[in-house]
Amino acid sequence: MNSRTATTSPATCIPWYQALGRRIATLWVVKMIGTTVGISGFFAIYFWVMHNPSSEPTVMPLTMLDHWVGVSDDAMLLYGSLWFYISLAPALAKDKAQLWTCARDAALIAGAGLAVFWLFPTTVPAFAVDWSQYPSLQFLKTADAGGNAFPSLHVAFAVFTAVLMERQLREVRAPAWVRMLNLLWAFGIVYSTLATRQHVLIDVAGGTLLAALVCWARSTRERLVLAEA
């Protein structure tokens, strides 16, 4: 079969939403169990590190943008949506190889972030906010005290997922508006880390850099493999 025939085969001409449906159905049990175990394991280590810092946490400094972004109770919805958002990338993996790559890179992000949290504990400032005026955020502050601030793994996972899903959506030739929704969702999650006062701008920058490094490393590995083929 020549390359032209391959590109026009029925498998590559199905509608994008059907292609996504096929991807979700592929290895769905493995994806469901793996994602659940991965997130649960991450939370267990995350909160242990937060409550058992190796030294006194450093308070992260504020920037002008931190003062400019207002507190928003509604941002809690976007903030919490991360854990559904990040499950989409493994769910849309087309095969074992892509699923393994997703899991490996997510583990790299988590491992690097947790190592920094342990070696260099950080926390957000004690903001002069009456949290009783923000019921959703008051609950968040009770559950997550604002430690493990730098780098923001909320941001790192959101950026990583956005990059990976952009690639997956392009592979199935999803329309531009779907790809834009993906990017807007990720941006909303990044914004929510500031609006909920769970992170400051420097944390956001650190999380973005961490995700960028992992994505760059993956792209470099793939280029080397193609060059050797």
Coordinates of C-alpha atoms in Angstrom, one line a residue:
M1 CA 0.0 0.0 0.0
N2 CA 1.5 3.4 -1.0
S3 CA 1.4 6.5 1.2
R4 CA -1.4 8.1 -0.8
T5 CA -3.7 5.1 -0.3
A6 CA -2.9 5.0 3.4
T7 CA -3.8 8.7 3.9
T8 CA -7.2 8.2 2.2
S9 CA -8.2 4.9 3.9
P10 CA -11.5 4.8 5.7
A11 CA -9.8 4.6 9.1
T12 CA -8.4 8.1 8.5
C13 CA -11.6 9.6 7.0
I14 CA -14.1 9.0 9.9
P15 CA -15.5 12.2 11.6
W16 CA -13.3 13.6 14.3
Y17 CA -15.8 12.9 17.1
Q18 CA -16.0 9.2 16.1
A19 CA -12.2 9.0 16.1
L20 CA -12.2 10.4 19.6
G21 CA -14.9 7.9 20.6
R22 CA -12.7 5.0 19.3
R23 CA -9.8 6.3 21.3
I24 CA -11.8 6.5 24.5
A25 CA -13.0 2.9 24.0
T26 CA -9.4 1.7 23.5
L27 CA -7.9 0.2 26.7
W28 CA -10.7 2.0 28.6
V29 CA -10.4 -0.2 31.7
V30 CA -6.6 0.2 31.9
K31 CA -7.1 4.0 31.4
M32 CA -9.8 4.2 34.1
I33 CA -7.9 2.2 36.7
G34 CA -4.5 3.8 35.9
T35 CA -5.8 7.3 36.1
T36 CA -7.6 6.7 39.4
V37 CA -4.6 5.0 41.0
G38 CA -2.3 7.6 39.7
I39 CA -4.3 10.6 41.0
S40 CA -4.9 8.9 44.4
G41 CA -1.3 8.0 44.8
F42 CA -0.3 11.6 44.0
F43 CA -2.6 13.1 46.5
A44 CA -1.3 10.7 49.3
I45 CA 2.3 11.8 48.7
Y46 CA 1.4 15.5 48.1
F47 CA -0.4 15.9 51.4
W48 CA 2.3 13.9 53.3
V49 CA 5.0 16.2 51.9
M50 CA 2.9 19.3 52.8
H51 CA 2.3 18.3 56.4
N52 CA 5.9 17.0 56.8
P53 CA 8.2 19.7 55.3
S54 CA 11.9 19.1 55.6
S55 CA 12.4 22.7 56.8
E56 CA 10.4 25.9 57.5
P57 CA 8.5 26.8 54.3
T58 CA 9.5 30.0 52.5
V59 CA 6.7 32.4 51.8
M60 CA 6.4 33.2 48.1
P61 CA 6.6 36.9 47.2
L62 CA 3.8 38.8 45.5
T63 CA 3.9 40.6 42.2
M64 CA 1.8 43.4 40.7
L65 CA -0.3 40.8 38.8
D66 CA -1.1 39.0 42.1
H67 CA -2.6 42.2 43.5
W68 CA -4.4 42.8 40.2
V69 CA -6.2 39.5 40.0
G70 CA -9.2 39.6 42.2
V71 CA -10.4 36.8 44.6
S72 CA -13.2 34.8 43.0
D73 CA -15.4 32.1 44.6
D74 CA -16.6 31.0 41.2
A75 CA -12.9 30.2 40.2
M76 CA -13.2 27.2 42.5
L77 CA -15.1 25.4 39.8
L78 CA -12.3 25.9 37.3
Y79 CA -9.7 25.0 39.9
G80 CA -11.4 21.7 40.8
S81 CA -12.0 20.9 37.1
L82 CA -8.3 20.1 36.7
W83 CA -8.7 16.6 37.9
F84 CA -11.3 15.8 35.2
Y85 CA -9.3 17.8 32.6
I86 CA -6.1 15.8 33.1
S87 CA -7.9 12.5 32.8
L88 CA -8.9 13.4 29.2
A89 CA -5.3 13.1 27.9
P90 CA -4.9 9.4 28.8
A91 CA -8.5 8.7 27.8
L92 CA -7.7 10.0 24.3
A93 CA -4.5 8.0 23.9
K94 CA -4.8 6.0 20.7
D95 CA -2.7 3.0 21.8
K96 CA -0.5 1.6 24.5
A97 CA 2.5 3.5 23.4
Q98 CA 0.8 6.9 23.6
L99 CA -0.8 5.9 26.9
W100 CA 2.6 5.0 28.3
T101 CA 4.1 8.2 27.1
C102 CA 1.4 10.2 28.8
A103 CA 1.7 8.3 32.1
R104 CA 5.5 8.5 32.1
D105 CA 5.5 12.3 31.5
A106 CA 2.8 12.9 34.0
A107 CA 4.9 10.9 36.6
L108 CA 8.0 13.0 35.7
I109 CA 6.1 16.2 36.4
A110 CA 4.7 14.9 39.7
G111 CA 8.0 13.5 40.8
A112 CA 10.0 16.7 40.0
G113 CA 7.4 18.8 41.7
L114 CA 7.2 16.7 44.8
A115 CA 11.0 16.6 45.0
V116 CA 11.1 20.4 45.0
F117 CA 8.3 20.6 47.6
W118 CA 10.3 18.4 49.9
L119 CA 13.8 19.9 49.4
F120 CA 12.6 23.5 49.2
P121 CA 9.3 23.9 51.0
T122 CA 7.2 26.9 50.1
T123 CA 3.9 28.4 50.9
V124 CA 1.7 31.3 49.8
P125 CA 1.3 34.4 51.9
A126 CA -1.4 34.8 54.5
F127 CA -3.7 36.9 52.4
A128 CA -5.9 39.5 54.1
V129 CA -9.1 37.9 53.0
D130 CA -12.2 37.1 54.9
W131 CA -12.7 33.6 53.7
S132 CA -16.1 33.4 55.2
Q133 CA -17.3 35.6 52.4
Y134 CA -16.1 32.9 49.9
P135 CA -17.7 29.6 51.0
S136 CA -16.2 27.5 48.3
L137 CA -12.7 28.9 48.9
Q138 CA -13.1 28.6 52.6
F139 CA -13.6 24.8 52.1
L140 CA -10.5 24.7 49.8
K141 CA -8.4 26.5 52.4
T142 CA -9.4 24.0 55.0
A143 CA -8.4 21.1 52.8
D144 CA -5.3 22.6 51.2
A145 CA -3.5 25.1 53.4
G146 CA -1.5 26.7 50.5
G147 CA 1.7 24.8 51.0
N148 CA 3.6 23.1 48.2
A149 CA 3.4 26.4 46.3
F150 CA 6.3 26.4 43.9
P151 CA 6.2 25.2 41.3
S152 CA 2.4 25.0 40.8
L153 CA 1.6 21.5 39.8
H154 CA -1.9 22.6 39.1
V155 CA -0.5 24.8 36.4
A156 CA 2.1 22.2 35.3
F157 CA -0.5 19.5 34.8
A158 CA -2.9 21.9 33.0
V159 CA -0.2 23.1 30.6
F160 CA 1.0 19.5 30.0
T161 CA -2.5 18.3 29.3
A162 CA -3.2 21.3 26.9
V163 CA -0.1 20.5 24.9
L164 CA -0.9 16.8 24.7
M165 CA -4.5 17.3 23.9
E166 CA -3.7 19.8 21.2
R167 CA -1.6 17.1 19.5
Q168 CA -4.4 14.5 19.9
L169 CA -7.0 16.8 18.5
R170 CA -4.9 17.6 15.5
E171 CA -4.4 13.9 14.9
V172 CA -8.1 13.4 14.5
R173 CA -8.5 16.6 12.6
A174 CA -10.8 18.2 15.2
P175 CA -12.1 21.6 14.2
A176 CA -10.5 24.8 15.4
W177 CA -13.2 25.6 17.9
V178 CA -12.7 22.3 19.8
R179 CA -8.9 23.0 19.9
M180 CA -9.6 26.5 21.2
L181 CA -11.9 25.2 23.9
N182 CA -9.0 23.0 25.1
L183 CA -6.7 26.0 25.3
L184 CA -9.3 28.1 27.0
W185 CA -10.0 25.4 29.6
A186 CA -6.3 25.2 30.4
F187 CA -6.0 29.0 30.6
G188 CA -9.0 29.1 32.9
I189 CA -7.4 26.6 35.3
V190 CA -4.1 28.6 35.3
Y191 CA -6.2 31.8 36.1
S192 CA -8.0 29.9 38.9
T193 CA -4.8 29.2 40.8
L194 CA -4.4 33.0 41.2
A195 CA -8.1 33.8 41.8
T196 CA -8.4 31.2 44.5
R197 CA -5.1 32.5 46.1
Q198 CA -3.7 29.0 46.0
H199 CA -0.7 30.2 44.1
V200 CA 1.1 33.4 43.1
L201 CA 2.5 34.4 39.8
I202 CA 6.0 33.0 40.5
D203 CA 4.4 29.6 41.2
V204 CA 2.5 29.8 37.9
A205 CA 5.7 30.5 36.0
G206 CA 7.5 27.6 37.7
G207 CA 4.7 25.2 36.8
T208 CA 4.6 26.4 33.2
L209 CA 8.4 25.9 32.9
L210 CA 8.2 22.4 34.4
A211 CA 5.6 21.4 31.9
A212 CA 7.5 23.0 29.0
L213 CA 10.7 21.1 29.9
V214 CA 8.9 17.7 30.0
C215 CA 7.1 18.4 26.7
W216 CA 10.4 19.5 25.1
A217 CA 12.1 16.4 26.4
R218 CA 9.4 14.2 24.9
S219 CA 9.6 16.0 21.5
T220 CA 13.3 15.6 21.5
R221 CA 13.1 11.9 22.2
E222 CA 10.6 11.5 19.4
R223 CA 12.7 13.3 16.9
L224 CA 15.7 11.1 17.8
V225 CA 13.7 8.0 17.2
L226 CA 12.5 9.2 13.8
A227 CA 16.0 10.1 12.9
E228 CA 17.2 6.6 13.7
A229 CA 14.4 4.9 11.9

